[in-house]
Coordinates of C-alpha atoms in Angstrom, one line a residue:
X1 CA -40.2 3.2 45.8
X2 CA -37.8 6.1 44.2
X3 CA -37.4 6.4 40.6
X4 CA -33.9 5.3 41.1
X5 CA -34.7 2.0 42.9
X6 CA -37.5 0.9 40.5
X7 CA -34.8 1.6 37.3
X8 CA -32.3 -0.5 39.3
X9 CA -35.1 -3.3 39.9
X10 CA -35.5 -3.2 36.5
X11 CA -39.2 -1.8 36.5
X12 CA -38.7 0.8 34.7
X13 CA -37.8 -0.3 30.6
X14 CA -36.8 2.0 27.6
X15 CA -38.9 1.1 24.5
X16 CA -37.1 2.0 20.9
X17 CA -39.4 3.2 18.6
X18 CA -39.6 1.4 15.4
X19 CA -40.5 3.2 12.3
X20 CA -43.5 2.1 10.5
X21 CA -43.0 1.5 6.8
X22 CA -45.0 4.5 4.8
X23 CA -47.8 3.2 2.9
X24 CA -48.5 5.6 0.0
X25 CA -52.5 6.1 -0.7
X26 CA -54.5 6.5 -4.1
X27 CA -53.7 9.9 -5.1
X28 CA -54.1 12.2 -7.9
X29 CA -53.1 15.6 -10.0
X30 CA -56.5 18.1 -10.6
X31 CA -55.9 20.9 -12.2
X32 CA -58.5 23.7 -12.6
X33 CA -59.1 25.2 -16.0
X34 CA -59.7 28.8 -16.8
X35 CA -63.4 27.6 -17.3
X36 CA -64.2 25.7 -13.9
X37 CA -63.9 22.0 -15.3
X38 CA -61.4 20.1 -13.9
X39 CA -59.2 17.5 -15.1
X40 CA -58.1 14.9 -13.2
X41 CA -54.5 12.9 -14.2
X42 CA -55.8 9.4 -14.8
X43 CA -54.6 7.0 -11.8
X44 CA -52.2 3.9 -12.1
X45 CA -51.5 0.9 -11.3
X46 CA -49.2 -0.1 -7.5
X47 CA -47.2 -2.5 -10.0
X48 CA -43.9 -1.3 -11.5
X49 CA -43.5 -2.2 -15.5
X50 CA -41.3 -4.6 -16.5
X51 CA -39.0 -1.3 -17.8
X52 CA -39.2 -0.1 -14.1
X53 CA -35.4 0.6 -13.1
X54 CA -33.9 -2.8 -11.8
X55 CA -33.2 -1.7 -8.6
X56 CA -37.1 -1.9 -6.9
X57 CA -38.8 -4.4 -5.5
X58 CA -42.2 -5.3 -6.4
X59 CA -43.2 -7.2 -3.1
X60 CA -42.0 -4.5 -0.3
X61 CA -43.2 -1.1 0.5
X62 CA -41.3 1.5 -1.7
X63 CA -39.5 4.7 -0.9
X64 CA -41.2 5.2 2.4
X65 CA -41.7 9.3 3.5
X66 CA -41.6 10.5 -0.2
X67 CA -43.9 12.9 -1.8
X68 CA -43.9 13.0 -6.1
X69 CA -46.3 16.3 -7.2
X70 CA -46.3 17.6 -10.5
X71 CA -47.6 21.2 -11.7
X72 CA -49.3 21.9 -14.7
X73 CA -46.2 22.1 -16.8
X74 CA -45.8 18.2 -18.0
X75 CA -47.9 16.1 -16.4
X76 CA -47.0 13.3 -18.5
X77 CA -43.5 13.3 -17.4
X78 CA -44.7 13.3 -13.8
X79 CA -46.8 10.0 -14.5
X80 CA -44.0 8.3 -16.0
X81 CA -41.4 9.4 -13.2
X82 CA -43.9 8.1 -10.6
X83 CA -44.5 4.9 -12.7
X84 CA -40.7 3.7 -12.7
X85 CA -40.5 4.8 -9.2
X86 CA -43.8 2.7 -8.3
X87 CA -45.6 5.2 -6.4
X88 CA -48.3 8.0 -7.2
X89 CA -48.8 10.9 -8.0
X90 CA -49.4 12.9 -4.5
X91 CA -52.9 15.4 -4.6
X92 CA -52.3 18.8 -5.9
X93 CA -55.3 21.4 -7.0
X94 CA -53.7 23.8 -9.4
X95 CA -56.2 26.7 -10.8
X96 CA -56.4 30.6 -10.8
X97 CA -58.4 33.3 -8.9
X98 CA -60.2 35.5 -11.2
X99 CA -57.4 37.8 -11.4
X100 CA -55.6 35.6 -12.8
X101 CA -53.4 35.0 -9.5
X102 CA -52.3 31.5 -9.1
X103 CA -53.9 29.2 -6.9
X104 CA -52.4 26.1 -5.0
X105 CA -54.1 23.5 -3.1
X106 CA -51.2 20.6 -1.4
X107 CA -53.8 18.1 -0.8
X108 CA -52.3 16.1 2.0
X109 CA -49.4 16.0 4.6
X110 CA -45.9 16.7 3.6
X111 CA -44.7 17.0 7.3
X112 CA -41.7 15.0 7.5
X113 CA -42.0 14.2 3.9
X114 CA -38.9 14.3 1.5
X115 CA -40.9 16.2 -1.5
X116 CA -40.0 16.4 -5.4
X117 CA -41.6 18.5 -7.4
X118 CA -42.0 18.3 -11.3
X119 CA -42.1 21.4 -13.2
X120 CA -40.3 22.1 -16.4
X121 CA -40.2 25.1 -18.7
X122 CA -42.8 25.2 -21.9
X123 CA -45.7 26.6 -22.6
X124 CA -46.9 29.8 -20.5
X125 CA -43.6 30.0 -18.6
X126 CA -44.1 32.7 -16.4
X127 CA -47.3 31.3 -15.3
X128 CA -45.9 27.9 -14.6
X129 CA -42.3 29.2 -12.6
X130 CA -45.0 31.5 -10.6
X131 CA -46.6 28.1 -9.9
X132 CA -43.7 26.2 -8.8
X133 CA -42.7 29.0 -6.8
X134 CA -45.8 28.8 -5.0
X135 CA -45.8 25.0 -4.3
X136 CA -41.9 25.2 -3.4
X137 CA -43.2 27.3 -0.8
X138 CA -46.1 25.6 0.1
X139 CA -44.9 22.5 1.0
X140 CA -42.1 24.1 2.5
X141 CA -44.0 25.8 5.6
X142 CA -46.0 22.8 5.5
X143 CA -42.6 21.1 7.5
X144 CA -41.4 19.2 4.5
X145 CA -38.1 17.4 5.4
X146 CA -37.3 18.6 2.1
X147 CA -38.2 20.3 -0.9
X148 CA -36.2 19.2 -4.4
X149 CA -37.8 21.1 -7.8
X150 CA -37.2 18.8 -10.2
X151 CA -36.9 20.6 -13.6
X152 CA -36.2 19.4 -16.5
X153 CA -35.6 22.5 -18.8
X154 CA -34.4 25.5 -16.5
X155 CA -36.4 28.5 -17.6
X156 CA -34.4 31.6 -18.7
X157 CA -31.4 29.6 -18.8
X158 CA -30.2 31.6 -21.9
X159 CA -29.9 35.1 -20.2
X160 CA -27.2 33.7 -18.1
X161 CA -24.5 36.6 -18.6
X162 CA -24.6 40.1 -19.7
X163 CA -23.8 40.3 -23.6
X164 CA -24.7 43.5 -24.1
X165 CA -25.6 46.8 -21.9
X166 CA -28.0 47.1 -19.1
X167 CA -28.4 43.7 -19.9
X168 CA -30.1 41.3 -17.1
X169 CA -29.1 38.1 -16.0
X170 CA -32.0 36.4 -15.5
X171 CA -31.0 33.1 -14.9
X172 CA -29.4 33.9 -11.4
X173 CA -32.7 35.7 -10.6
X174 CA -34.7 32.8 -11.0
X175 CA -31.8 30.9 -9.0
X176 CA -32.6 33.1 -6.1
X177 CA -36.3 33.3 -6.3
X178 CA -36.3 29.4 -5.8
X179 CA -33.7 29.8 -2.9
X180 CA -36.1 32.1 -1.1
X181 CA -39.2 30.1 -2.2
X182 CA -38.0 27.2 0.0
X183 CA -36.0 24.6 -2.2
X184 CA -33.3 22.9 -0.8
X185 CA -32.2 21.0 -3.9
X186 CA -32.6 21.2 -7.7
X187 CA -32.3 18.5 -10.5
X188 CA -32.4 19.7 -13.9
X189 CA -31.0 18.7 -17.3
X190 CA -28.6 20.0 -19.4
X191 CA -28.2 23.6 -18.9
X192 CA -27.4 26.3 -21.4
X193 CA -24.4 27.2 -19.2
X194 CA -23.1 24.8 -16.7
X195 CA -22.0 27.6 -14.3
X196 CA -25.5 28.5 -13.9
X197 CA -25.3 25.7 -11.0
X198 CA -22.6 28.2 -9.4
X199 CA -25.9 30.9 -9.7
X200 CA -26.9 28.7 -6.6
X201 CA -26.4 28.2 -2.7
X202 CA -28.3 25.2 -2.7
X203 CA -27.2 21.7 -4.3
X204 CA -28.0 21.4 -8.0
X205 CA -27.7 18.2 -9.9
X206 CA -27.2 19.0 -13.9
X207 CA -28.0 15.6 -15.8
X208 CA -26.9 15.0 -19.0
X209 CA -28.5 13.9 -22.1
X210 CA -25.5 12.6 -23.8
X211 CA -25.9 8.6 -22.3
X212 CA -29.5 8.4 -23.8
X213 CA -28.3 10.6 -26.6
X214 CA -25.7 8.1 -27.5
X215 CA -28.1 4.8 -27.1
X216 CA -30.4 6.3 -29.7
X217 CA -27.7 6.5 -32.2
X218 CA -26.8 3.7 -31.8
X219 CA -29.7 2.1 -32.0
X220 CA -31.3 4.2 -34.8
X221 CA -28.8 4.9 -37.4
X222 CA -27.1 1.9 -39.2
X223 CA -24.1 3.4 -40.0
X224 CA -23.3 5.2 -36.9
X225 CA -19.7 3.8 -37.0
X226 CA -18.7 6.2 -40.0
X227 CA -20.9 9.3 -38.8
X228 CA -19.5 12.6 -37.8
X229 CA -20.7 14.6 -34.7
X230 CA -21.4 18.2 -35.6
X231 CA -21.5 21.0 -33.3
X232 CA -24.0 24.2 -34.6
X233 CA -21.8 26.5 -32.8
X234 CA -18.8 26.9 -31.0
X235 CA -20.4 26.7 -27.7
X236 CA -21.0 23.4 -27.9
X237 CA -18.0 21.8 -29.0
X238 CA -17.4 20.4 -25.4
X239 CA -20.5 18.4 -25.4
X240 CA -20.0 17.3 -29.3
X241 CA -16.6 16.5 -28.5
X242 CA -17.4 14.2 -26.1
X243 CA -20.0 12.4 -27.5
X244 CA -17.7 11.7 -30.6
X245 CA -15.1 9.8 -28.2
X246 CA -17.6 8.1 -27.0
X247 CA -18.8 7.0 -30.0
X248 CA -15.0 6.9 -31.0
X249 CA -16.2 8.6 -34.6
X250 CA -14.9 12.3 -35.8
X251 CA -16.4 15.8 -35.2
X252 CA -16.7 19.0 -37.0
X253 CA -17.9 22.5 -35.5
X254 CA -19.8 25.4 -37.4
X255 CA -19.0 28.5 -36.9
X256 CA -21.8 31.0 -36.6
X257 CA -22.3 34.4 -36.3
X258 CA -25.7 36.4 -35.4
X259 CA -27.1 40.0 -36.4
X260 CA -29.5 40.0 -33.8
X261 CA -31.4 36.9 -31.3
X262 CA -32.8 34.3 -32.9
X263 CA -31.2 35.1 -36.4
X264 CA -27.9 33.8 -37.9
X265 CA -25.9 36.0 -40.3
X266 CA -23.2 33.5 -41.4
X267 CA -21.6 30.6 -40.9
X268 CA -18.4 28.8 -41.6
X269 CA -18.0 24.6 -41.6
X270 CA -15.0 23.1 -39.8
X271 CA -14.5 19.8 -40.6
X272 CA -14.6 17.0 -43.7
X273 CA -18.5 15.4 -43.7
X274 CA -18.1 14.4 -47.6
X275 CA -20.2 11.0 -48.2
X276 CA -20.7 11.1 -44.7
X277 CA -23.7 10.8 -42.4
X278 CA -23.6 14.4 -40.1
X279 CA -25.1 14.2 -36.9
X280 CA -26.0 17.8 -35.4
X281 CA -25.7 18.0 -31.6
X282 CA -26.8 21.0 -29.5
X283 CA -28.6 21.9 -26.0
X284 CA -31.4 23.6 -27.5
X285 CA -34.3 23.8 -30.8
X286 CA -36.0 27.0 -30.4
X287 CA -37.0 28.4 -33.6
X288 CA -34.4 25.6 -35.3
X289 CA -33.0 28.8 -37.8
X290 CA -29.3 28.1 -36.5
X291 CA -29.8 23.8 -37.6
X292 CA -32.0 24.1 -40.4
X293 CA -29.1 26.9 -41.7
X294 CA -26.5 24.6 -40.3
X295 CA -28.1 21.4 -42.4
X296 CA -27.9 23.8 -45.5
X297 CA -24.1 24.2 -45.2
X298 CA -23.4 20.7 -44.9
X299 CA -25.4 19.6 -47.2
X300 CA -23.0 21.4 -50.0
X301 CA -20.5 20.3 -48.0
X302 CA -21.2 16.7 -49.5
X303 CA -23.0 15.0 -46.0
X304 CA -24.9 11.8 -47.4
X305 CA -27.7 12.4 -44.5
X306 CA -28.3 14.6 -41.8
X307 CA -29.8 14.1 -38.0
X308 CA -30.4 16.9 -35.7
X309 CA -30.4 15.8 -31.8
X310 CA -31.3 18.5 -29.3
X311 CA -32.1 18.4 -25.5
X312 CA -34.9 20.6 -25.2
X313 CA -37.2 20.8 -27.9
X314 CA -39.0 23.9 -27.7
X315 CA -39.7 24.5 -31.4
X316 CA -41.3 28.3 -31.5
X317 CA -42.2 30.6 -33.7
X318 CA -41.7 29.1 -37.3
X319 CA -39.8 26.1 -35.8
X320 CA -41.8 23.7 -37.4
X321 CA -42.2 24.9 -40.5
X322 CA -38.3 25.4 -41.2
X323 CA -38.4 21.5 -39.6
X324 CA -41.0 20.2 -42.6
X325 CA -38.5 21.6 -45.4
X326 CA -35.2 20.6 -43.7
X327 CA -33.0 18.2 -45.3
X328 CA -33.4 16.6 -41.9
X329 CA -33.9 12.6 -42.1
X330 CA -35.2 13.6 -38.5
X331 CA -35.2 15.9 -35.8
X332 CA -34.4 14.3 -32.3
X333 CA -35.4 15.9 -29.2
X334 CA -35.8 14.4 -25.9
X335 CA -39.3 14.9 -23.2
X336 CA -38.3 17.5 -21.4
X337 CA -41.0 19.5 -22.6
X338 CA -44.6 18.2 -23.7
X339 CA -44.1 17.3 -27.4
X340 CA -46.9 14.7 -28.2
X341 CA -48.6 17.7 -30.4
X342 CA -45.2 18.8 -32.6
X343 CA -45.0 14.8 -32.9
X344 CA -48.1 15.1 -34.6
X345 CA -47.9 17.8 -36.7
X346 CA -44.0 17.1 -38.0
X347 CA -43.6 13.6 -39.0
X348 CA -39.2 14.4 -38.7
X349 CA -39.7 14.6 -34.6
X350 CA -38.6 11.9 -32.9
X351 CA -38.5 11.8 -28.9
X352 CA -35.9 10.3 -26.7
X353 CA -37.8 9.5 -22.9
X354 CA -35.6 10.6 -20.4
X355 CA -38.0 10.1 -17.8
X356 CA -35.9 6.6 -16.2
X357 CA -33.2 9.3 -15.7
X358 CA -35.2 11.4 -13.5
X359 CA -36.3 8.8 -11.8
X360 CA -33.6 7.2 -11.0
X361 CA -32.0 10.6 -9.8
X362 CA -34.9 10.5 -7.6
X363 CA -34.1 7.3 -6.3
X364 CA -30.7 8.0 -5.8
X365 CA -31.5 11.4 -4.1
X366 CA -33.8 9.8 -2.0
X367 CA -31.7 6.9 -0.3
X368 CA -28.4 8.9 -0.4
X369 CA -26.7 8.1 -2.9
X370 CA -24.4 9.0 -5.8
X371 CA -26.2 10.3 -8.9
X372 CA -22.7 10.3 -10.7
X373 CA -23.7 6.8 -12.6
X374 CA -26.3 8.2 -14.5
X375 CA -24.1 10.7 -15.9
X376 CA -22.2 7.7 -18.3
X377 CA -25.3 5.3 -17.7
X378 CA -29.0 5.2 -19.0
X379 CA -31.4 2.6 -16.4
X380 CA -33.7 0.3 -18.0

């Protein structure tokens, strides 16, 4: 019998492949220290917390064909991204040669996969971009669907222009080494300059901190409702500005000006905060010289008590110790960098977990959908 005549006599059936929900496996993070040892992230539970983001379901299979790895960067934000999302943690072995050359190990398939990788900027920063570089790269000749770095705090985010001669501008450097390392999508949060996104030929997704910004004041300072939102420069007037409307309270701006980095020469207060409660706002607390001067100012300017909310908490140099003597009733920074230690040595730092935003970028990232919601929204 032909092939033709057996298809017409109806011998000869097309079968529709189904896909096969993706079960994810018990994996976890090792890292490699300088002396041999390794640490292993501890592992969790399958079970989403009852904080999880609403959206998942505890009795079906979750985000089938996704890969979550973290690099040595902030591990804990890793866990807690892959604990809302209710998966784990895929295998990674980070470490050095003894050169000093960076080392990874992608410890299972990512063929197919849609991967996300964690890795933010703190600590050794060079040694950690190096890193994600590598893994970008890694996964992505591996025959990852696709590779998204996931970075909270873009490194060299600054250096995004050229203020003076023969200056660099780093920023879109780093933009093009993670092009050409493989990544076809970056999610970050709250960049120094929001046209560093336009540094890039590949989607970037700029989160903002304001939403979870806006629930801790609420939530943490009684009389909120007569505050005043102060910005430490005139850079960031846009992002004060509009978290005073949402707030619907008032909003002052400081000029400054600066004799070199890192060091403010003077600075000039725009704006009533008499018998008020002042509320600094800015992107970034590096060496905290800019708000601990700002606090000064508007503390003789009559401000009943002062906050201090940043983004990124970096707090180097003699961050801290400027913090201690602050008239600050407390310095607010979100987890975008590792700050369990500054926690412990400043009793003024207080952390804001952004970590349900990520995730839920994730999430949304991963099913196609908009990420616009979380930029007026903070999940649960």
């Amino acid at each position: 019998m032909s092939l033709q005549e057996a298809t017409t006599a109806g011998k000869w059936r097309m079968c529709m492949c189904v896909p096969v929900p993706f079960i994810f496996s018990t994996s976890n993070c090792t890292f490699i220290n300088g002396n041999g040892s390794k640490q292993t992230t501890p592992s969790y539970p399958t079970s989403v917390p009852s904080t999880a983001i609403q959206s998942y379901s505890t009795t079906e299979p979750r985000m089938p064909n996704i890969k979550l790895f973290c690099g040595s960067s902030h591990p804990e934000l890793a866990r807690k991204i892959a604990e809302r999302l209710g998966i784990e943690l895929s295998k990674t072995t980070l470490s050095k040669f003894s050169n000093q050359e960076t080392s990874v190990e992608i410890g299972e398939s990512v063929r197919g996969e849609d991967v996300y990788i964690i890795q933010t900027a703190a600590g050794e920063i060079n040694d950690h971009l190096m890193e994600l570089l590598i893994m970008i790269n890694a996964c992505k000749i591996a025959s990852a669907y696709r590779v998204t770095a996931v970075i909270p705090c873009f490194p060299y985010s600054r250096q995004d222009k050229k203020d003076k001669s023969r200056a660099p501008i780093s920023a879109k450097l780093v933009a093009n080494m993670l092009s050409v390392a493989g990544a076809d999508h970056i999610i970050t949060m709250d960049l120094h300059a929001s046209q560093i996104q336009g540094f890039f030929d590949i989607p970037v997704d700029n989160l903002f901190a304001e939403p979870a910004i806006i629930k801790w004041i609420q939530d943490n300072i009684t009389d909120w409702r007569t505050s005043i939102i102060v910005s430490p420069d005139a850079g960031g007037a846009k992002r004060v500005t509009a978290i005073a409307d949402r707030l619907n309270v008032d909003f002052a701006l400081i000029h400054k000006e600066r004799k070199r980095a890192n060091e403010v020469s003077s600075m000039v207060l725009v704006g009533d905060v008499k018998d008020r409660v002042a509320i600094l706002v800015d992107d970034m607390a590096d060496t905290c010289g800019t708000i601990c001067h700002a606090s000064e100012k508007l503390l003789e300017a009559g401000a009943k008590k002062i906050y201090a909310i940043a983004t990124h908490g970096i707090f180097s140099g003699p961050a801290l110790d400027r913090v201690k003597k602050s008239p600050f009733e407390a310095v607010v920074i979100t987890n975008t960098i590792p700050q369990l230690q500054r926690m412990r040595e400043s009793n003024k730092i207080q952390v804001i977990d952004v970590s349900s935003m990520f995730a839920e970028s994730i999430r949304r990232t991963h099913n196609g959908e908009s990420v616009s919601y979380l930029f007026t929204h903070v999940p649960m």
